[in-house]
Amino acid sequence: MTEPNINIIAENLISIHPLLYKSISRPLRAKSPITPGGMFVLGSLKRLGTLSMTDIGKCLDMPKPHVTVIVDKLIEEGFVERQNDPKDRRVINIVLTEKGLVNFEEIKRNSTESLKEKLARLNEQELEELQTASQKVKEILLTILSKE
Amino acid sequence: MTEPNINIIAENLISIHPLLYKSISRPLRAKSPITPGGMFVLGSLKRLGTLSMTDIGKCLDMPKPHVTVIVDKLIEEGFVERQNDPKDRRVINIVLTEKGLVNFEEIKRNSTESLKEKLARLNEQELEELQTASQKVKEILLTILSKE
DNA sequence: GATAATAGTTATACTTTTGTAATCATTAAT
DNA sequence: ATTAATGATTACAAAAGTATAACTATTATC
């Protein structure tokens, strides 16, 4: 009887998606020079460490030319650096800089301010539950969606 | 000590966001004539019933001209209809049609196929946990993000 | 009744994202 | 050594989303 579960989970995720878009992507565009795509790239680099251009594309399911555009902009800002791979000179590895890390964290803080205000209205128990639940969703999705 | 919880929750949501973008918005664009924005609108209409143009904009935090563009396209497809509000002739209410509802469900099915395949690899317990967790995240976010 | 406010559309310009094809450099394969 | 495959960029086109201002119609306010 796992079939119905899967459909319910998919339905839940589809419902959650616009809520995150509204409360994260939109404030982000309003309050920072980094685009949502740029933040996705920075997040991947922070979580996984140095990645090649191809890795980034696979990781976010992003067309390679788009990765180039985004990384170009991140380099302009000094948030990441290109590094040649000594093992394979075709490969270019992207590294998060100290400045990139610091700004990433700050942008996250700024762009989630209004979200946090709304979270602050929840009571202790709801916060506990939401923390546990969001943690679980994050962990499981990361494991099944990061593969290959 | 609720402060740290709120930050952790925000971090979790920021991590979940690109995963949903990758596993829902991207397949959607590839496999359907409806844009992510259009799906957001259909989802709001299904969940909340008839909404005015302004309501839709507030609900999704979308600029009004964008709502007009999206609704125009949904009308072309026959997925929604415009209805004049008898109480206030400035207002135009948007109603989900039978065709819109049916297609909305079908598009959801199609565009989450590969997501469901990945979910299917989880064991019974993980599925249970993910279902409960995603349900909880959805419910709480809906309550705090729908206000006003 | 004149003025202000609201709902929605239209117009316009711009940015971001998507998609495809062509190209260059390097590596792998035979 | 030639050919094929890979990693990345470039160039181009098009779709989707964002933002602002101007405009019409209607309602609310005074």
mmCIF file of C-alpha atoms (C1' of nucleotides) in Angstrom:
data_model
loop_
_atom_site.group_PDB
_atom_site.id
_atom_site.type_symbol
_atom_site.label_atom_id
_atom_site.label_comp_id
_atom_site.label_asym_id
_atom_site.label_seq_id
_atom_site.Cartn_x
_atom_site.Cartn_y
_atom_site.Cartn_z
ATOM 1 C CA MET A 1 0.000 0.000 0.000
ATOM 2 C CA THR A 2 2.787 2.449 -0.705
ATOM 3 C CA GLU A 3 1.261 3.820 -3.905
ATOM 4 C CA PRO A 4 -1.253 6.123 -2.252
ATOM 5 C CA ASN A 5 1.490 7.478 0.018
ATOM 6 C CA ILE A 6 3.604 8.472 -2.929
ATOM 7 C CA ASN A 7 0.752 10.382 -4.512
ATOM 8 C CA ILE A 8 -0.043 12.174 -1.297
ATOM 9 C CA ILE A 9 3.598 13.109 -0.859
ATOM 10 C CA ALA A 10 3.763 14.449 -4.410
ATOM 11 C CA GLU A 11 0.588 16.458 -3.776
ATOM 12 C CA ASN A 12 2.049 17.880 -0.592
ATOM 13 C CA LEU A 13 5.271 18.893 -2.318
ATOM 14 C CA ILE A 14 3.319 20.539 -5.128
ATOM 15 C CA SER A 15 1.424 22.551 -2.528
ATOM 16 C CA ILE A 16 4.592 23.535 -0.704
ATOM 17 C CA HIS A 17 6.394 24.670 -3.841
ATOM 18 C CA PRO A 18 4.494 27.934 -4.498
ATOM 19 C CA LEU A 19 4.677 28.790 -0.811
ATOM 20 C CA LEU A 20 8.459 28.626 -0.883
ATOM 21 C CA TYR A 21 8.549 30.493 -4.173
ATOM 22 C CA LYS A 22 6.473 33.244 -2.612
ATOM 23 C CA SER A 23 8.308 33.421 0.692
ATOM 24 C CA ILE A 24 11.864 32.852 -0.482
ATOM 25 C CA SER A 25 12.422 33.532 -4.196
ATOM 26 C CA ARG A 26 10.351 36.706 -4.366
ATOM 27 C CA PRO A 27 11.816 38.472 -1.329
ATOM 28 C CA LEU A 28 15.215 37.401 -2.617
ATOM 29 C CA ARG A 29 14.752 39.161 -5.938
ATOM 30 C CA ALA A 30 13.559 42.268 -4.162
ATOM 31 C CA LYS A 31 16.340 42.457 -1.631
ATOM 32 C CA SER A 32 19.488 41.162 -3.232
ATOM 33 C CA PRO A 33 21.598 41.463 -6.348
ATOM 34 C CA ILE A 34 21.793 37.670 -6.590
ATOM 35 C CA THR A 35 19.170 35.821 -8.597
ATOM 36 C CA PRO A 36 17.430 32.703 -7.333
ATOM 37 C CA GLY A 37 19.577 30.687 -9.743
ATOM 38 C CA GLY A 38 22.691 32.230 -8.254
ATOM 39 C CA MET A 39 21.551 31.339 -4.769
ATOM 40 C CA PHE A 40 20.900 27.767 -5.842
ATOM 41 C CA VAL A 41 24.456 27.548 -7.146
ATOM 42 C CA LEU A 42 25.943 29.062 -3.993
ATOM 43 C CA GLY A 43 23.873 26.658 -1.885
ATOM 44 C CA SER A 44 25.143 23.663 -3.833
ATOM 45 C CA LEU A 45 28.734 24.823 -3.479
ATOM 46 C CA LYS A 46 28.345 25.349 0.246
ATOM 47 C CA ARG A 47 26.765 21.958 0.752
ATOM 48 C CA LEU A 48 28.906 19.877 -1.579
ATOM 49 C CA GLY A 49 32.144 21.843 -1.823
ATOM 50 C CA THR A 50 33.989 22.491 -5.075
ATOM 51 C CA LEU A 51 32.036 21.492 -8.164
ATOM 52 C CA SER A 52 32.765 21.487 -11.863
ATOM 53 C CA MET A 53 30.474 23.356 -14.241
ATOM 54 C CA THR A 54 28.936 20.061 -15.349
ATOM 55 C CA ASP A 55 28.444 18.981 -11.732
ATOM 56 C CA ILE A 56 26.528 22.162 -10.991
ATOM 57 C CA GLY A 57 24.317 21.645 -14.007
ATOM 58 C CA LYS A 58 23.516 18.064 -13.006
ATOM 59 C CA CYS A 59 23.038 18.987 -9.391
ATOM 60 C CA LEU A 60 20.398 21.606 -10.209
ATOM 61 C CA ASP A 61 19.184 20.157 -13.488
ATOM 62 C CA MET A 62 20.225 23.346 -15.201
ATOM 63 C CA PRO A 63 21.294 23.683 -18.846
ATOM 64 C CA LYS A 64 25.043 24.238 -19.074
ATOM 65 C CA PRO A 65 24.899 27.589 -20.850
ATOM 66 C CA HIS A 66 22.761 28.855 -18.018
ATOM 67 C CA VAL A 67 25.318 27.676 -15.480
ATOM 68 C CA THR A 68 27.954 29.668 -17.351
ATOM 69 C CA VAL A 69 25.854 32.827 -17.222
ATOM 70 C CA ILE A 70 25.146 32.468 -13.514
ATOM 71 C CA VAL A 71 28.738 31.635 -12.590
ATOM 72 C CA ASP A 72 29.996 34.590 -14.664
ATOM 73 C CA LYS A 73 27.847 36.888 -12.571
ATOM 74 C CA LEU A 74 28.941 35.269 -9.309
ATOM 75 C CA ILE A 75 32.555 35.736 -10.357
ATOM 76 C CA GLU A 76 31.938 39.416 -11.120
ATOM 77 C CA GLU A 77 30.685 39.794 -7.552
ATOM 78 C CA GLY A 78 33.690 37.878 -6.243
ATOM 79 C CA PHE A 79 31.497 35.188 -4.701
ATOM 80 C CA VAL A 80 33.120 32.260 -6.488
ATOM 81 C CA GLU A 81 36.334 31.504 -8.382
ATOM 82 C CA ARG A 82 37.256 29.397 -11.360
ATOM 83 C CA GLN A 83 40.029 26.859 -10.880
ATOM 84 C CA ASN A 84 41.592 24.681 -13.520
ATOM 85 C CA ASP A 85 41.539 20.992 -12.736
ATOM 86 C CA PRO A 86 45.095 19.607 -12.902
ATOM 87 C CA LYS A 87 43.778 16.126 -13.604
ATOM 88 C CA ASP A 88 41.694 17.102 -16.600
ATOM 89 C CA ARG A 89 42.434 20.396 -18.255
ATOM 90 C CA ARG A 90 38.983 20.588 -19.826
ATOM 91 C CA VAL A 91 37.387 20.782 -16.403
ATOM 92 C CA ILE A 92 36.849 24.051 -14.578
ATOM 93 C CA ASN A 93 36.110 23.793 -10.897
ATOM 94 C CA ILE A 94 34.066 26.432 -9.141
ATOM 95 C CA VAL A 95 35.051 27.347 -5.600
ATOM 96 C CA LEU A 96 33.088 29.378 -3.091
ATOM 97 C CA THR A 97 35.169 32.304 -1.817
ATOM 98 C CA GLU A 98 35.154 33.626 1.733
ATOM 99 C CA LYS A 99 33.278 36.668 0.467
ATOM 100 C CA GLY A 100 30.802 34.430 -1.294
ATOM 101 C CA LEU A 101 30.154 32.418 1.838
ATOM 102 C CA VAL A 102 29.682 35.497 4.002
ATOM 103 C CA ASN A 103 27.363 37.167 1.499
ATOM 104 C CA PHE A 104 25.404 33.974 0.954
ATOM 105 C CA GLU A 105 24.631 33.804 4.649
ATOM 106 C CA GLU A 106 23.759 37.480 4.824
ATOM 107 C CA ILE A 107 21.473 37.349 1.807
ATOM 108 C CA LYS A 108 19.707 34.375 3.336
ATOM 109 C CA ARG A 109 19.210 36.324 6.542
ATOM 110 C CA ASN A 110 17.884 39.409 4.766
ATOM 111 C CA SER A 111 15.616 37.676 2.324
ATOM 112 C CA THR A 112 13.981 35.462 4.944
ATOM 113 C CA GLU A 113 13.273 38.259 7.386
ATOM 114 C CA SER A 114 9.575 38.502 6.664
ATOM 115 C CA LEU A 115 9.282 34.718 6.602
ATOM 116 C CA LYS A 116 10.872 34.583 10.040
ATOM 117 C CA GLU A 117 8.466 37.213 11.342
ATOM 118 C CA LYS A 118 5.598 35.001 10.350
ATOM 119 C CA LEU A 119 7.270 31.938 11.853
ATOM 120 C CA ALA A 120 7.691 33.875 15.093
ATOM 121 C CA ARG A 121 3.926 33.930 15.540
ATOM 122 C CA LEU A 122 3.815 30.155 15.891
ATOM 123 C CA ASN A 123 3.761 28.669 19.354
ATOM 124 C CA GLU A 124 6.527 26.560 20.847
ATOM 125 C CA GLN A 125 4.977 23.271 19.862
ATOM 126 C CA GLU A 126 4.271 24.246 16.274
ATOM 127 C CA LEU A 127 7.821 25.471 15.888
ATOM 128 C CA GLU A 128 9.193 22.196 17.225
ATOM 129 C CA GLU A 129 6.992 20.266 14.843
ATOM 130 C CA LEU A 130 7.842 22.416 11.866
ATOM 131 C CA GLN A 131 11.539 22.178 12.590
ATOM 132 C CA THR A 132 11.433 18.404 12.815
ATOM 133 C CA ALA A 133 9.184 18.082 9.777
ATOM 134 C CA SER A 134 11.177 20.452 7.565
ATOM 135 C CA GLN A 135 14.373 18.714 8.612
ATOM 136 C CA LYS A 136 12.948 15.353 7.627
ATOM 137 C CA VAL A 137 11.654 16.594 4.264
ATOM 138 C CA LYS A 138 15.009 18.197 3.531
ATOM 139 C CA GLU A 139 17.023 15.102 4.434
ATOM 140 C CA ILE A 140 14.931 12.630 2.491
ATOM 141 C CA LEU A 141 14.598 14.816 -0.598
ATOM 142 C CA LEU A 142 18.333 15.467 -0.579
ATOM 143 C CA THR A 143 19.099 11.755 -0.547
ATOM 144 C CA ILE A 144 16.741 10.803 -3.363
ATOM 145 C CA LEU A 145 17.227 13.862 -5.551
ATOM 146 C CA SER A 146 20.993 14.197 -5.385
ATOM 147 C CA LYS A 147 21.708 10.845 -6.950
ATOM 148 C CA GLU A 148 23.467 10.928 -10.338
ATOM 149 C CA MET B 1 14.807 29.771 23.021
ATOM 150 C CA THR B 2 12.648 29.908 19.910
ATOM 151 C CA GLU B 3 15.034 32.085 17.931
ATOM 152 C CA PRO B 4 17.429 29.317 16.926
ATOM 153 C CA ASN B 5 14.489 27.157 15.838
ATOM 154 C CA ILE B 6 13.263 29.820 13.473
ATOM 155 C CA ASN B 7 16.643 30.133 11.832
ATOM 156 C CA ILE B 8 16.973 26.401 11.428
ATOM 157 C CA ILE B 9 13.522 26.219 9.880
ATOM 158 C CA ALA B 10 14.375 29.016 7.450
ATOM 159 C CA GLU B 11 17.590 27.199 6.538
ATOM 160 C CA ASN B 12 15.685 23.987 5.945
ATOM 161 C CA LEU B 13 13.145 25.698 3.728
ATOM 162 C CA ILE B 14 15.910 27.367 1.743
ATOM 163 C CA SER B 15 17.461 23.956 1.173
ATOM 164 C CA ILE B 16 14.156 22.412 0.147
ATOM 165 C CA HIS B 17 13.318 25.167 -2.324
ATOM 166 C CA PRO B 18 15.800 24.264 -5.101
ATOM 167 C CA LEU B 19 14.907 20.596 -4.722
ATOM 168 C CA LEU B 20 11.266 21.322 -5.455
ATOM 169 C CA TYR B 21 12.229 23.681 -8.253
ATOM 170 C CA LYS B 22 14.283 20.909 -9.800
ATOM 171 C CA SER B 23 11.790 18.102 -9.303
ATOM 172 C CA ILE B 24 8.558 19.968 -9.963
ATOM 173 C CA SER B 25 8.967 23.200 -11.931
ATOM 174 C CA ARG B 26 11.486 21.870 -14.428
ATOM 175 C CA PRO B 27 9.662 18.663 -15.376
ATOM 176 C CA LEU B 28 6.517 20.769 -15.590
ATOM 177 C CA ARG B 29 8.000 23.102 -18.182
ATOM 178 C CA ALA B 30 9.216 20.167 -20.183
ATOM 179 C CA LYS B 31 6.012 18.181 -20.152
ATOM 180 C CA SER B 32 3.136 20.615 -20.200
ATOM 181 C CA PRO B 33 1.834 23.685 -21.993
ATOM 182 C CA ILE B 34 1.120 25.319 -18.631
ATOM 183 C CA THR B 35 3.826 27.419 -17.007
ATOM 184 C CA PRO B 36 4.735 27.123 -13.329
ATOM 185 C CA GLY B 37 2.929 30.418 -12.747
ATOM 186 C CA GLY B 38 -0.186 29.001 -14.387
ATOM 187 C CA MET B 39 -0.021 25.931 -12.174
ATOM 188 C CA PHE B 40 0.299 28.133 -9.098
ATOM 189 C CA VAL B 41 -2.856 29.968 -10.124
ATOM 190 C CA LEU B 42 -4.772 26.756 -10.823
ATOM 191 C CA GLY B 43 -3.631 25.384 -7.465
ATOM 192 C CA SER B 44 -4.874 28.462 -5.638
ATOM 193 C CA LEU B 45 -8.230 28.274 -7.389
ATOM 194 C CA LYS B 46 -8.616 24.600 -6.569
ATOM 195 C CA ARG B 47 -7.741 25.132 -2.941
ATOM 196 C CA LEU B 48 -9.591 28.376 -2.280
ATOM 197 C CA GLY B 49 -12.343 28.403 -4.891
ATOM 198 C CA THR B 50 -13.284 31.433 -6.970
ATOM 199 C CA LEU B 51 -10.845 34.318 -6.620
ATOM 200 C CA SER B 52 -10.699 37.839 -8.003
ATOM 201 C CA MET B 53 -7.668 38.958 -9.973
ATOM 202 C CA THR B 54 -6.469 40.952 -6.986
ATOM 203 C CA ASP B 55 -6.971 37.958 -4.679
ATOM 204 C CA ILE B 56 -4.806 35.811 -6.926
ATOM 205 C CA GLY B 57 -2.076 38.418 -6.934
ATOM 206 C CA LYS B 58 -2.086 38.684 -3.150
ATOM 207 C CA CYS B 59 -2.286 34.948 -2.705
ATOM 208 C CA LEU B 60 0.822 34.330 -4.787
ATOM 209 C CA ASP B 61 2.508 37.679 -4.253
ATOM 210 C CA MET B 62 2.392 38.266 -7.971
ATOM 211 C CA PRO B 63 2.188 41.667 -9.692
ATOM 212 C CA LYS B 64 -1.263 42.258 -11.164
ATOM 213 C CA PRO B 65 -0.156 42.623 -14.781
ATOM 214 C CA HIS B 66 1.466 39.220 -14.510
ATOM 215 C CA VAL B 67 -1.746 37.716 -13.181
ATOM 216 C CA THR B 68 -3.558 39.132 -16.224
ATOM 217 C CA VAL B 69 -1.087 37.507 -18.600
ATOM 218 C CA ILE B 70 -1.305 34.134 -16.875
ATOM 219 C CA VAL B 71 -5.094 34.151 -16.628
ATOM 220 C CA ASP B 72 -5.377 35.160 -20.298
ATOM 221 C CA LYS B 73 -3.426 32.062 -21.228
ATOM 222 C CA LEU B 74 -5.477 29.839 -18.923
ATOM 223 C CA ILE B 75 -8.645 31.194 -20.512
ATOM 224 C CA GLU B 76 -7.302 30.460 -23.994
ATOM 225 C CA GLU B 77 -6.855 26.846 -22.913
ATOM 226 C CA GLY B 78 -10.331 26.823 -21.395
ATOM 227 C CA PHE B 79 -8.999 26.033 -17.935
ATOM 228 C CA VAL B 80 -10.609 29.016 -16.191
ATOM 229 C CA GLU B 81 -13.368 31.531 -16.861
ATOM 230 C CA ARG B 82 -13.921 35.184 -16.118
ATOM 231 C CA GLN B 83 -17.101 36.104 -14.259
ATOM 232 C CA ASN B 84 -18.313 39.586 -13.483
ATOM 233 C CA ASP B 85 -19.015 40.203 -9.832
ATOM 234 C CA PRO B 86 -22.610 41.430 -9.438
ATOM 235 C CA LYS B 87 -21.732 43.178 -6.181
ATOM 236 C CA ASP B 88 -18.888 45.229 -7.610
ATOM 237 C CA ARG B 89 -18.703 45.635 -11.341
ATOM 238 C CA ARG B 90 -15.010 46.455 -11.243
ATOM 239 C CA VAL B 91 -14.227 43.000 -9.936
ATOM 240 C CA ILE B 92 -13.643 40.021 -12.179
ATOM 241 C CA ASN B 93 -13.792 36.632 -10.556
ATOM 242 C CA ILE B 94 -11.822 33.727 -11.926
ATOM 243 C CA VAL B 95 -13.414 30.302 -11.826
ATOM 244 C CA LEU B 96 -11.799 26.948 -12.436
ATOM 245 C CA THR B 97 -13.632 25.030 -15.167
ATOM 246 C CA GLU B 98 -14.224 21.296 -15.225
ATOM 247 C CA LYS B 99 -11.643 21.034 -17.996
ATOM 248 C CA GLY B 100 -9.225 23.082 -15.941
ATOM 249 C CA LEU B 101 -9.626 20.843 -12.934
ATOM 250 C CA VAL B 102 -9.186 17.653 -14.940
ATOM 251 C CA ASN B 103 -6.148 18.972 -16.767
ATOM 252 C CA PHE B 104 -4.617 20.331 -13.582
ATOM 253 C CA GLU B 105 -4.735 16.875 -12.039
ATOM 254 C CA GLU B 106 -3.375 15.231 -15.155
ATOM 255 C CA ILE B 107 -0.513 17.678 -15.513
ATOM 256 C CA LYS B 108 0.385 17.094 -11.889
ATOM 257 C CA ARG B 109 0.430 13.367 -12.502
ATOM 258 C CA ASN B 110 2.588 13.650 -15.616
ATOM 259 C CA SER B 111 5.064 16.161 -14.311
ATOM 260 C CA THR B 112 5.696 14.325 -11.059
ATOM 261 C CA GLU B 113 6.273 10.950 -12.655
ATOM 262 C CA SER B 114 10.028 10.947 -12.284
ATOM 263 C CA LEU B 115 9.737 12.340 -8.773
ATOM 264 C CA LYS B 116 7.414 9.490 -7.882
ATOM 265 C CA GLU B 117 9.839 6.958 -9.327
ATOM 266 C CA LYS B 118 12.457 8.239 -6.962
ATOM 267 C CA LEU B 119 10.059 8.228 -4.048
ATOM 268 C CA ALA B 120 9.228 4.615 -4.856
ATOM 269 C CA ARG B 121 12.750 3.592 -3.907
ATOM 270 C CA LEU B 122 12.187 4.643 -0.325
ATOM 271 C CA ASN B 123 11.229 1.989 2.201
ATOM 272 C CA GLU B 124 7.906 1.839 4.009
ATOM 273 C CA GLN B 125 9.105 3.709 7.056
ATOM 274 C CA GLU B 126 10.750 6.523 5.129
ATOM 275 C CA LEU B 127 7.598 6.972 3.082
ATOM 276 C CA GLU B 128 5.474 7.177 6.205
ATOM 277 C CA GLU B 129 7.831 9.717 7.698
ATOM 278 C CA LEU B 130 8.018 11.794 4.559
ATOM 279 C CA GLN B 131 4.270 11.796 4.176
ATOM 280 C CA THR B 132 3.731 12.960 7.732
ATOM 281 C CA ALA B 133 6.520 15.507 7.546
ATOM 282 C CA SER B 134 5.473 16.987 4.186
ATOM 283 C CA GLN B 135 1.887 17.161 5.413
ATOM 284 C CA LYS B 136 2.965 19.072 8.484
ATOM 285 C CA VAL B 137 5.155 21.496 6.545
ATOM 286 C CA LYS B 138 2.353 22.111 4.079
ATOM 287 C CA GLU B 139 -0.267 22.727 6.757
ATOM 288 C CA ILE B 140 1.788 25.087 8.861
ATOM 289 C CA LEU B 141 3.140 27.062 5.919
ATOM 290 C CA LEU B 142 -0.348 27.400 4.494
ATOM 291 C CA THR B 143 -1.665 28.842 7.731
ATOM 292 C CA ILE B 144 1.079 31.406 8.225
ATOM 293 C CA LEU B 145 1.591 32.373 4.575
ATOM 294 C CA SER B 146 -2.034 32.705 3.504
ATOM 295 C CA LYS B 147 -2.886 35.428 5.965
ATOM 296 C CA GLU B 148 -3.896 38.822 4.516
ATOM 297 C "C1'" DG C 1 -21.195 66.337 -7.744
ATOM 298 C "C1'" DA C 2 -16.198 66.553 -7.646
ATOM 299 C "C1'" DT C 3 -12.425 63.975 -6.043
ATOM 300 C "C1'" DA C 4 -10.032 60.088 -4.476
ATOM 301 C "C1'" DA C 5 -9.465 55.216 -4.278
ATOM 302 C "C1'" DT C 6 -9.872 50.563 -6.190
ATOM 303 C "C1'" DA C 7 -10.028 46.657 -9.824
ATOM 304 C "C1'" DG C 8 -8.354 45.427 -13.824
ATOM 305 C "C1'" DT C 9 -6.065 45.930 -18.310
ATOM 306 C "C1'" DT C 10 -2.643 47.647 -21.536
ATOM 307 C "C1'" DA C 11 1.846 48.992 -22.797
ATOM 308 C "C1'" DT C 12 6.603 48.812 -22.320
ATOM 309 C "C1'" DA C 13 11.115 47.646 -20.912
ATOM 310 C "C1'" DC C 14 13.939 44.642 -18.672
ATOM 311 C "C1'" DT C 15 15.855 40.468 -16.356
ATOM 312 C "C1'" DT C 16 15.958 35.672 -15.761
ATOM 313 C "C1'" DT C 17 15.509 31.308 -17.459
ATOM 314 C "C1'" DT C 18 15.226 27.829 -21.126
ATOM 315 C "C1'" DG C 19 16.763 25.539 -25.330
ATOM 316 C "C1'" DT C 20 19.588 24.573 -29.324
ATOM 317 C "C1'" DA C 21 23.438 24.634 -32.116
ATOM 318 C "C1'" DA C 22 28.145 25.695 -33.075
ATOM 319 C "C1'" DT C 23 32.756 25.998 -31.510
ATOM 320 C "C1'" DC C 24 37.215 25.112 -29.074
ATOM 321 C "C1'" DA C 25 40.218 22.450 -26.203
ATOM 322 C "C1'" DT C 26 41.218 18.308 -24.189
ATOM 323 C "C1'" DT C 27 40.849 13.477 -23.305
ATOM 324 C "C1'" DA C 28 39.513 8.659 -24.541
ATOM 325 C "C1'" DA C 29 39.116 4.996 -27.792
ATOM 326 C "C1'" DT C 30 40.278 2.233 -31.770
ATOM 327 C "C1'" DA D 1 47.135 8.829 -35.512
ATOM 328 C "C1'" DT D 2 42.612 9.419 -36.429
ATOM 329 C "C1'" DT D 3 38.145 9.527 -34.579
ATOM 330 C "C1'" DA D 4 34.882 9.979 -31.025
ATOM 331 C "C1'" DA D 5 33.492 11.766 -26.712
ATOM 332 C "C1'" DT D 6 33.592 15.183 -23.051
ATOM 333 C "C1'" DG D 7 33.831 19.901 -20.604
ATOM 334 C "C1'" DA D 8 33.004 24.376 -21.199
ATOM 335 C "C1'" DT D 9 31.971 28.577 -23.633
ATOM 336 C "C1'" DT D 10 29.684 31.391 -27.095
ATOM 337 C "C1'" DA D 11 25.913 32.905 -29.780
ATOM 338 C "C1'" DC D 12 21.312 33.178 -30.623
ATOM 339 C "C1'" DA D 13 16.351 32.892 -30.025
ATOM 340 C "C1'" DA D 14 12.446 32.593 -27.351
ATOM 341 C "C1'" DA D 15 9.623 32.065 -23.185
ATOM 342 C "C1'" DA D 16 8.627 33.410 -18.515
ATOM 343 C "C1'" DG D 17 8.755 36.488 -14.918
ATOM 344 C "C1'" DT D 18 9.336 41.300 -12.916
ATOM 345 C "C1'" DA D 19 8.391 46.254 -12.517
ATOM 346 C "C1'" DT D 20 6.358 50.646 -13.553
ATOM 347 C "C1'" DA D 21 3.393 53.771 -15.511
ATOM 348 C "C1'" DA D 22 -0.658 55.030 -17.897
ATOM 349 C "C1'" DC D 23 -5.319 54.180 -18.704
ATOM 350 C "C1'" DT D 24 -10.509 52.800 -18.220
ATOM 351 C "C1'" DA D 25 -14.316 51.705 -15.463
ATOM 352 C "C1'" DT D 26 -16.419 51.621 -11.219
ATOM 353 C "C1'" DT D 27 -17.041 52.577 -6.427
ATOM 354 C "C1'" DA D 28 -16.274 55.276 -2.180
ATOM 355 C "C1'" DT D 29 -15.674 59.649 0.133
ATOM 356 C "C1'" DC D 30 -16.238 64.344 1.158
#
